[in-house]
Short mmCIF file of C-alpha atoms in Angstrom, two decimals:
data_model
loop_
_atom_site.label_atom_id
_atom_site.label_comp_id
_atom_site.label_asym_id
_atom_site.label_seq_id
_atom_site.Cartn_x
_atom_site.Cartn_y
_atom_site.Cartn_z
CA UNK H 25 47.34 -50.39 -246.61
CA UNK H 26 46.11 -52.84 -248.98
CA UNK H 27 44.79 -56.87 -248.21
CA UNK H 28 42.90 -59.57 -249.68
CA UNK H 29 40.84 -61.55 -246.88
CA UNK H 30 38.57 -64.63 -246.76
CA UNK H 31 35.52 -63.26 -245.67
CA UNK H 32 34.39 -66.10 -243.31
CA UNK H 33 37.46 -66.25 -241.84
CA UNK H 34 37.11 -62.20 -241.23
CA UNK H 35 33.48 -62.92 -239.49
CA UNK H 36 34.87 -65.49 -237.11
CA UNK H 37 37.67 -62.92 -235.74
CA UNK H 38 35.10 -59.45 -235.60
CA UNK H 39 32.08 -61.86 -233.89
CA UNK H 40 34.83 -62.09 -231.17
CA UNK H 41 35.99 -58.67 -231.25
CA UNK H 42 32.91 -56.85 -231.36
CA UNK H 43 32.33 -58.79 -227.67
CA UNK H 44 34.19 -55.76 -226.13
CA UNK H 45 32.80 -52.92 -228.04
CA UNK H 46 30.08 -50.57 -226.51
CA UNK H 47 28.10 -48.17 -228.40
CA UNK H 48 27.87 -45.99 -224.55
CA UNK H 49 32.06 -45.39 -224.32
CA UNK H 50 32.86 -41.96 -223.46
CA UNK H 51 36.08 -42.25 -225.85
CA UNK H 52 34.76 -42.19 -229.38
CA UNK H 53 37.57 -43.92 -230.92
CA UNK H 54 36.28 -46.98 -229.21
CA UNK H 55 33.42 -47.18 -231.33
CA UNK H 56 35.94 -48.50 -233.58
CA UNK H 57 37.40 -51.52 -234.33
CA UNK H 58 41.31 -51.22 -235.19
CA UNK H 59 42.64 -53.56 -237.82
CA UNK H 60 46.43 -54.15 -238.62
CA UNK H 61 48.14 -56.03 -241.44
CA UNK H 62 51.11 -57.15 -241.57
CA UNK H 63 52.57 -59.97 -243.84
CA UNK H 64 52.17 -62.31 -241.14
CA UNK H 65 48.96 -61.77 -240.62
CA UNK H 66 45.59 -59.60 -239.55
CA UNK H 67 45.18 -58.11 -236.05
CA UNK H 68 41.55 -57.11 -234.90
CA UNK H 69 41.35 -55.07 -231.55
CA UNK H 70 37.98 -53.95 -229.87
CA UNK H 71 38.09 -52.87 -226.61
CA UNK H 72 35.38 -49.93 -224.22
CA UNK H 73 38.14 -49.59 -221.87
CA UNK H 74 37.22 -52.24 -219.33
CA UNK H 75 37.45 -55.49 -221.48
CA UNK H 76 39.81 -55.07 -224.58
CA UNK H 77 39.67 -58.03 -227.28
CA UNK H 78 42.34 -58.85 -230.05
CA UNK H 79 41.84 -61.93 -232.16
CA UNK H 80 44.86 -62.70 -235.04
CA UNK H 81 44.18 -63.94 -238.42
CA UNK H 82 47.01 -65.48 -239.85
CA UNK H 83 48.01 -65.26 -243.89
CA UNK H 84 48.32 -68.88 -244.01
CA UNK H 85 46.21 -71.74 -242.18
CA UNK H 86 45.85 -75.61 -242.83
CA UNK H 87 47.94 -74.97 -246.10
CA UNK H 88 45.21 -72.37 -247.08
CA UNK H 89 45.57 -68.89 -247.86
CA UNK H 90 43.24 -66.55 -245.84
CA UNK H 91 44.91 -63.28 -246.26
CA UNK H 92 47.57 -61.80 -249.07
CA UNK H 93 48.72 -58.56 -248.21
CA UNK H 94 49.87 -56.43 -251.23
CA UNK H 95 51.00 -53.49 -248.36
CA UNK H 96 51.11 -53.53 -244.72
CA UNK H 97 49.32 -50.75 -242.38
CA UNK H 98 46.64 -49.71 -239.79
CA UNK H 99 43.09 -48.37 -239.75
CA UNK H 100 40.38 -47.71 -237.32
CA UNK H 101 36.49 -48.57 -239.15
CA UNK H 102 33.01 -47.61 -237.40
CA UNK H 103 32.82 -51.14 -235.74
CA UNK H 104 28.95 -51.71 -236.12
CA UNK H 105 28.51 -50.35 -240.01
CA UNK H 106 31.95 -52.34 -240.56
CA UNK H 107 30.69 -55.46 -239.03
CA UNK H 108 27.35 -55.12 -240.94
CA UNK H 109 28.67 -54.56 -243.88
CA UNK H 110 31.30 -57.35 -243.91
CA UNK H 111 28.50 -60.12 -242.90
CA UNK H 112 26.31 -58.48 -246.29
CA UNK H 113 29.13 -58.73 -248.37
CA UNK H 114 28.39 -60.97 -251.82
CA UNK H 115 31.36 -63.14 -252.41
CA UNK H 116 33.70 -65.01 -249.93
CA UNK H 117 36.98 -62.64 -251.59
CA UNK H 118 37.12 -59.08 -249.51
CA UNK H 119 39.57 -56.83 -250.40
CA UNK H 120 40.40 -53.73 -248.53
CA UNK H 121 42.15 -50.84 -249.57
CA UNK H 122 42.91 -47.61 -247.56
CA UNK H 123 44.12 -44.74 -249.53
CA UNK H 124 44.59 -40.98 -248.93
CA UNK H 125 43.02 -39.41 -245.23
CA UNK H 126 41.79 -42.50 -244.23
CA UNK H 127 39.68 -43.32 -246.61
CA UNK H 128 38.96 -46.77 -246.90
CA UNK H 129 37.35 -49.09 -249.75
CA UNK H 130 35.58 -52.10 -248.98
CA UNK H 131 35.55 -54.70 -252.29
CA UNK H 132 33.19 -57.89 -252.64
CA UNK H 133 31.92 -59.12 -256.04
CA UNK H 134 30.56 -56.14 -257.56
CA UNK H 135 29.78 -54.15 -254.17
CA UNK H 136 32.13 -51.16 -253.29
CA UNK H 137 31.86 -49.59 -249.94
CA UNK H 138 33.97 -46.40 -249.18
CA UNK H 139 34.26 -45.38 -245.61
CA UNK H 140 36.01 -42.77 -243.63
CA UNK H 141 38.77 -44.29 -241.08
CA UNK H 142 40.48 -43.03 -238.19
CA UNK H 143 43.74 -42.48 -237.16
CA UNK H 144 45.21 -46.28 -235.75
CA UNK H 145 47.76 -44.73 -233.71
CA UNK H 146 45.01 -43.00 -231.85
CA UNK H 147 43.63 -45.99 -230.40
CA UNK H 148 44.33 -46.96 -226.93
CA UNK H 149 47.35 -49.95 -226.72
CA UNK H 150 46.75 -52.86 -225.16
CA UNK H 151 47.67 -53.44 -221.54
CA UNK H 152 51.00 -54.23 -220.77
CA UNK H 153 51.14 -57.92 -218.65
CA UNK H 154 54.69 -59.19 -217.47
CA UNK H 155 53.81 -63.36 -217.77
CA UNK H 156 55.54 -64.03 -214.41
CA UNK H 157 52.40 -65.06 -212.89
CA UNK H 158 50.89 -67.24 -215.70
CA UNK H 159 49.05 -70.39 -215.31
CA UNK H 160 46.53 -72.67 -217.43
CA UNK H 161 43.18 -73.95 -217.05
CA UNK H 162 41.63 -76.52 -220.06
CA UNK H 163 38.58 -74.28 -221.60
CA UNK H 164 35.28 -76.44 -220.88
CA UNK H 165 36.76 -76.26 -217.38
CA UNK H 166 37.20 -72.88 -217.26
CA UNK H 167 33.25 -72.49 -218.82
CA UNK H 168 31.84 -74.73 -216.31
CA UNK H 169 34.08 -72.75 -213.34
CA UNK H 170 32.09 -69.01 -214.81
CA UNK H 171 28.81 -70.70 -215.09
CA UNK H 172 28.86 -72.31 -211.46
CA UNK H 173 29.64 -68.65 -209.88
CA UNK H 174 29.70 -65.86 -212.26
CA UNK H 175 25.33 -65.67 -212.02
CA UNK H 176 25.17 -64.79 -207.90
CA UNK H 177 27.32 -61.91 -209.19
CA UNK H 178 25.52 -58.27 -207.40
CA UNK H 179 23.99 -56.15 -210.11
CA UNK H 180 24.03 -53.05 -207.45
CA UNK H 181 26.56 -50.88 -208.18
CA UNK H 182 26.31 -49.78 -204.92
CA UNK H 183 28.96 -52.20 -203.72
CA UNK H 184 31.23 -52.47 -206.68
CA UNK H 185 33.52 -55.17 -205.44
CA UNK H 186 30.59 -57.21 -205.51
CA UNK H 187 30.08 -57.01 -209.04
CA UNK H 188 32.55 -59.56 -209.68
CA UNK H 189 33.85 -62.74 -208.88
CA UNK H 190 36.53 -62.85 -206.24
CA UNK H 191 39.73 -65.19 -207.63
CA UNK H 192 41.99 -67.06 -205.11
CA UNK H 193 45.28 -68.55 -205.78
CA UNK H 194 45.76 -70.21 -202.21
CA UNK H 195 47.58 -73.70 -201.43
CA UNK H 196 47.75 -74.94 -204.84
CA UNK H 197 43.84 -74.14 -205.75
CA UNK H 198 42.17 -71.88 -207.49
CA UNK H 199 39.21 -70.68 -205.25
CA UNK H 200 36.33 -68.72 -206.96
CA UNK H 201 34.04 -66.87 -205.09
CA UNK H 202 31.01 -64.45 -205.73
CA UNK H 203 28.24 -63.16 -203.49
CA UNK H 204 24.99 -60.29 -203.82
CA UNK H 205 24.86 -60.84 -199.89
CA UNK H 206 21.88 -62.92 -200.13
CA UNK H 207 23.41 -65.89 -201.88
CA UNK H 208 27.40 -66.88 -202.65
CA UNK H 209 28.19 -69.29 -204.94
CA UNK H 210 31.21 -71.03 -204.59
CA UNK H 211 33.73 -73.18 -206.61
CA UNK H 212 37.26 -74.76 -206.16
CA UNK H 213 40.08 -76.69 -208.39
CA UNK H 214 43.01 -78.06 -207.84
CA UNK H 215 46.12 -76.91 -210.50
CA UNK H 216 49.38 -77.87 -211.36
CA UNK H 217 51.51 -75.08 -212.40
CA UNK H 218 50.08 -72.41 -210.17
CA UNK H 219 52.40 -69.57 -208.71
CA UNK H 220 53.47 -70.33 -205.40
CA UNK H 221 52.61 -67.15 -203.98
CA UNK H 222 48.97 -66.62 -203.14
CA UNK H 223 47.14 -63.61 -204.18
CA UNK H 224 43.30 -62.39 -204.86
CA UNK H 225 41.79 -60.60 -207.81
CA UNK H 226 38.37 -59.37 -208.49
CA UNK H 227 36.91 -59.95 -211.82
CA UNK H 228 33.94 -58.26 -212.92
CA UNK H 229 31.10 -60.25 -213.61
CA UNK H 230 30.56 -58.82 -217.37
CA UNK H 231 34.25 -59.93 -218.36
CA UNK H 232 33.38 -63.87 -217.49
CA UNK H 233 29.96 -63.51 -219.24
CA UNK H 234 31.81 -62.35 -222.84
CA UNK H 235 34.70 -64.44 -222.16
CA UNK H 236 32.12 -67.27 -221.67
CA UNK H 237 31.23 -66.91 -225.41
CA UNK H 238 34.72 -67.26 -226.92
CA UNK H 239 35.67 -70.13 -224.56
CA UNK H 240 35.01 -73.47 -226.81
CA UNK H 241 33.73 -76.66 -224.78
CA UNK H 242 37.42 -78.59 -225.69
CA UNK H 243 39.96 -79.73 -223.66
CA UNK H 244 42.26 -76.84 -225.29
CA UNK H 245 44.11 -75.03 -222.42
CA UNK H 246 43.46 -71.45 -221.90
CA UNK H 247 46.17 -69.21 -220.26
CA UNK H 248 45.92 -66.55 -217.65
CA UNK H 249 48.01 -63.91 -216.70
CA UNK H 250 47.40 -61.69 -213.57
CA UNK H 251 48.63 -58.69 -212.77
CA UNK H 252 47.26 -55.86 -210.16
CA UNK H 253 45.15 -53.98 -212.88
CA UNK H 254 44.80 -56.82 -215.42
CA UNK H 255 43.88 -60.15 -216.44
CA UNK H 256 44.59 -61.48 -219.45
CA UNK H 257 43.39 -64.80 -221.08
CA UNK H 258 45.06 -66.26 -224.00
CA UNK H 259 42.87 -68.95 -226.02
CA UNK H 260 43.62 -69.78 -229.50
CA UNK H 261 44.41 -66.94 -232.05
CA UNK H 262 42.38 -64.30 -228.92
CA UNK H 263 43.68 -62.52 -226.46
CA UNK H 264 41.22 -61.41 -223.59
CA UNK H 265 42.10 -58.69 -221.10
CA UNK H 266 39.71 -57.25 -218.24
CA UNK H 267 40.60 -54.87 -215.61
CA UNK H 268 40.15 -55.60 -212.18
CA UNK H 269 37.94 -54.32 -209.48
CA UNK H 270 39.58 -52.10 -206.88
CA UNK H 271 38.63 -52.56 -203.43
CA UNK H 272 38.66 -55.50 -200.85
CA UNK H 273 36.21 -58.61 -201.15
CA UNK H 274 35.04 -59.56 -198.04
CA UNK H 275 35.64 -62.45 -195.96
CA UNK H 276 33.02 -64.87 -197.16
CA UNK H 277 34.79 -68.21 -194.98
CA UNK H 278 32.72 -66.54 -192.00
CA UNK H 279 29.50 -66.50 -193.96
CA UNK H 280 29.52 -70.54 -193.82
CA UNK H 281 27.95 -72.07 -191.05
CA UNK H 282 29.64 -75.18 -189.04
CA UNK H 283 27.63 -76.78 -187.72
CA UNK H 284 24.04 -77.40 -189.03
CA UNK H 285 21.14 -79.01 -187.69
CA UNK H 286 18.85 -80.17 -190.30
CA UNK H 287 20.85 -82.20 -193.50
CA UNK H 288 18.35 -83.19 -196.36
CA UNK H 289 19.57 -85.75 -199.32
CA UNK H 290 17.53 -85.22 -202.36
CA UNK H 291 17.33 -85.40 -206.13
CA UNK H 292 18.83 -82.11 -207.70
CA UNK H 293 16.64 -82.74 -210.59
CA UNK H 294 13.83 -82.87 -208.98
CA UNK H 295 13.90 -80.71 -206.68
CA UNK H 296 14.25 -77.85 -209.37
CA UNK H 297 11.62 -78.73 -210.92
CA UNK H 298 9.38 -78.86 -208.23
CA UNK H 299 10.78 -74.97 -207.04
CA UNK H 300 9.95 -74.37 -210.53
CA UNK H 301 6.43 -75.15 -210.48
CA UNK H 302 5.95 -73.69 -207.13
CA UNK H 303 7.44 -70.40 -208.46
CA UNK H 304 4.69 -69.70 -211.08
CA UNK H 305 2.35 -68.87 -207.77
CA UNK H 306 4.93 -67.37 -205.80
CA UNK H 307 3.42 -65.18 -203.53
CA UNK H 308 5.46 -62.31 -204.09
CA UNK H 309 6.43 -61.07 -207.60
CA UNK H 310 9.35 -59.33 -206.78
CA UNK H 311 11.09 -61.90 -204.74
CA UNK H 312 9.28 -65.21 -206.04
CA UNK H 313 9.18 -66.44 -202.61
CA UNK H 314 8.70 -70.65 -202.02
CA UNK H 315 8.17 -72.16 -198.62
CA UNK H 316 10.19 -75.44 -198.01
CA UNK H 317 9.73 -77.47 -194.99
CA UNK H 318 9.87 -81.30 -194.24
CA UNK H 319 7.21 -83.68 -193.24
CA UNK H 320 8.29 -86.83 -192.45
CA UNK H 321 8.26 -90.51 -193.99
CA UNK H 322 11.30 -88.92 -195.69
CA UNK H 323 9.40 -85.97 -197.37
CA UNK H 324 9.84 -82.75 -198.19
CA UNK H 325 7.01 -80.44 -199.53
CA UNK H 326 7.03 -77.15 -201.59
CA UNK H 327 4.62 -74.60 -201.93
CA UNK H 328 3.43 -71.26 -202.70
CA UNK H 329 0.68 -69.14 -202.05
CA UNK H 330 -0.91 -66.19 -204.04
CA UNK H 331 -4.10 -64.34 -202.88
CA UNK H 332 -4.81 -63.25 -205.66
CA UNK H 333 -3.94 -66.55 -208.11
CA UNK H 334 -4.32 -69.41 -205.63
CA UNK H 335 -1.46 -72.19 -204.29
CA UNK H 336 0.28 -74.78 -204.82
CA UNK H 337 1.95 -78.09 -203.13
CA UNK H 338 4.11 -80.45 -203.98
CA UNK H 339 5.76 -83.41 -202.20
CA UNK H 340 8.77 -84.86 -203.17
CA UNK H 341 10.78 -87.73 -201.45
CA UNK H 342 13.75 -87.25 -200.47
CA UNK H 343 16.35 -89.98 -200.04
CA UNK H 344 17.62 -89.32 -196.53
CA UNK H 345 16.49 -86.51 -193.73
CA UNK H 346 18.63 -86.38 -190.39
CA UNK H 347 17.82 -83.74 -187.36
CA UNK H 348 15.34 -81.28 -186.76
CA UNK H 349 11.85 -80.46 -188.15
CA UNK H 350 12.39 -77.78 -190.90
CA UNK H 351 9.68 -74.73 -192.22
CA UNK H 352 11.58 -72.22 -193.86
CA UNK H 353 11.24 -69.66 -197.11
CA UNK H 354 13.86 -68.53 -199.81
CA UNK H 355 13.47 -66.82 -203.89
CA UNK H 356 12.86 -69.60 -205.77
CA UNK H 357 15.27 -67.80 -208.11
CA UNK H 358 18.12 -68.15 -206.24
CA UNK H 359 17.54 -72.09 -205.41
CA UNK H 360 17.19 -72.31 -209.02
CA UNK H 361 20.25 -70.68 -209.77
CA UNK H 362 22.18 -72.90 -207.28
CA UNK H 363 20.58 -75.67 -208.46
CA UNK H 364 21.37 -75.35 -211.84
CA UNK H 365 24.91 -74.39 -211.10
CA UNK H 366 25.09 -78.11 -209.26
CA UNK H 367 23.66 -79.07 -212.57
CA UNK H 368 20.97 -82.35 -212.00
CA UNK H 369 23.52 -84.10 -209.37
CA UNK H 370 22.11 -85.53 -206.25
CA UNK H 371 22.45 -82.36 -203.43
CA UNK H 372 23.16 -82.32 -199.76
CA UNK H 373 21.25 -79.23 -198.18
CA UNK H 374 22.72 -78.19 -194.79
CA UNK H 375 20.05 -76.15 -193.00
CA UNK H 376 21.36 -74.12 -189.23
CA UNK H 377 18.21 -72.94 -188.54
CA UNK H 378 15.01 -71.28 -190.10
CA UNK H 379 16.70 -68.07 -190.61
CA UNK H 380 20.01 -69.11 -190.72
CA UNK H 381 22.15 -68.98 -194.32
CA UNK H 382 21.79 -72.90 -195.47
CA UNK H 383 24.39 -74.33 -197.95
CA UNK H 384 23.71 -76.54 -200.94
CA UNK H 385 26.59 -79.05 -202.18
CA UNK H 386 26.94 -82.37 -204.85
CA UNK H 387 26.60 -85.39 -203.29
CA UNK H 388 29.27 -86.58 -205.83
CA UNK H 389 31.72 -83.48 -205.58
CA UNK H 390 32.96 -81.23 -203.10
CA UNK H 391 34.61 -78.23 -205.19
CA UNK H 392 31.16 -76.55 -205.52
CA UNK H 393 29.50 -74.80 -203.10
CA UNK H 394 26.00 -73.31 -202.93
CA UNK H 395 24.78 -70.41 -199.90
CA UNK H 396 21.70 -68.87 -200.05
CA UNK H 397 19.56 -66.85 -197.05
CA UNK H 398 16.21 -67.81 -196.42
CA UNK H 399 13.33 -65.08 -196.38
CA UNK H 400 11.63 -64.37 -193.45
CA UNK H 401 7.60 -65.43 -194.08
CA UNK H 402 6.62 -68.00 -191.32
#
């Protein structure tokens, strides 16, 4: 195996790659990266078994040529020292030769690197995903559908269904769903092209956090394949496959109230901030607990207590309070979070009682959908 290869253009495809490698895989050959050239082009795989990545650079691009290939082959490389070394390299002109038992020279400038490869057809193959149930979502939607759920994720691994995001194809939409069983975050959209049958997948929560860093903030569509095992997404020159969770998410529909007795219009904004402020005294460290209740006039009022630091209130105005007299608690981190995930909009809160679950949603939008469980202080 021998190639010539722009060094940038090398960078771009192992900064994706090296998303999916772990140095804490219990297969050693996954601490390697596999590269295979061919004359159409270069194929990078990383994978630690749960997420696999494989980006593709081609020989030719724009009318440029990234890669010539003087002999075609395979090689797994130490992904780390190989990734190191590639970003020190001196020129922009790699050129990497692998010759007798794996060994393989790594040429920039007047550098020479000589490392020790592994077998290529050791290294796991990717999953195999029929594209019968493939359908495509544009990839700043896609971001802003991970960001809005992927964080109320649980990080107990005593429930591991719960360590993903639950994925709905039902009536048309895509419903996306995750929950710790304190808080559930919420979000649906409305496709065209989406398989008439429904089914639900579980995605872990790690898998939308790395795929969240290759997505781009374009209007590029991204395509997804699901399969029982599997899901792959296809953006660009990178493929992106996960495994599933195994097990049955739970029924979150009866986790939403109905009917709800206190509904409070206020600025998203500034509402945040005020929770924000309030949280530096929060009573209790571990759970950063804020009180909330409302006062009349069309105020609300935040506060927190520490006996050991002091308290603080604040009052903010709210634009419109209808029903009953409110006092209730909840972690400031998790309003935040929901908050943040409605992203500055004007929110409806929908309180059921003091220590009933309350739901947060956008004034302006009705796809996202905010729960959270108050704590009990009062």
């Amino acid at each position: 195996m021998k190639f010539e290869v722009m060094r940038d253009s090398l960078l771009e495809g192992l900064n994706d790659v090296m998303k999916a490698v772990s140095s804490k895989t219990t297969v050693p050959i996954l601490t390697g990266l596999k590269l295979e050239v061919s004359q159409k082009g270069l194929y990078i795989t990383g994978s630690d078994s749960d997420i696999t990545i494989q980006t593709y650079i081609p020989t030719e691009k724009n009318g440029e040529q990234i890669i010539k290939v003087t002999e075609a082959g395979s090689i797994v490389l130490q992904a780390r020292v190989f990734n190191e070394i590639v970003r020190k390299l001196p020129t922009n002109d790699v050129e990497i030769e692998v010759t007798n038992q794996f060994q393989t020279h790594i040429r920039s400038g007047k550098s020479e690197f000589n490392l020790i490869g592994l077998d290529a057809s050791e290294y796991p193959l990717l999953p195999q995903i029929e594209e019968d149930r493939q359908f495509f979502i544009a990839s700043d939607l896609l971001k802003s559908i991970i960001r809005e759920t992927v964080f109320a994720v649980s990080t107990s691994e005593s429930r591991p269904v719960l360590t993903g995001v639950n994925w709905q194809v039902k009536e048309g939409e895509l419903h996306c769903v995750a929950t710790d069983s304190h808080r559930l975050a919420k979000r649906k959209t409305a496709l065209k092209d989406l398989p008439q049958e429904e089914y639900s997948v579980v995605i872990p929560g790690k898998s939308l956090n790395e795929l969240n860093k290759i997505l781009e903030e374009t209007s590029s569509e991204v395509a997804i394949v699901m399969t029982q095992q599997q899901i792959l997404f296809k953006t660009g020159d990178v493929l992106f496959y996960s495994r599933l969770l195994e097990g049955n998410y739970p029924d979150t529909s009866r986790l939403i109230p109905n009917e709800y007795k206190t509904t409070i219009l206020v600025n998203g904004k500034s509402l945040l901030q005020a929770i924000d402020r309030a949280s530096l005294l929060a009573r209790e460290e571990r759970n950063n607990v804020v009180r909330f209740s409302t006062l009349g006039q069309g105020f609300v009022e935040v506060s927190s207590n520490s006996p050991e630091i002091g308290n603080v209130e604040e009052q903010i105005q709210a634009e419109s309070i209808d029903g009953e007299e409110l006092k209730l608690s909840f972690s400031a981190k998790y309003m935040m979070d929901a908050l943040k995930a409605i992203d500055g909009q004007d929110v409806k809160i929908l309180f059921s009682g003091a220590m009933r679950p309350f739901v947060l949603k956008s004034v302006h939008d009705d796809s996202i959908l905010q729960l959270i469980l108050p704590v009990r202080t009062y």
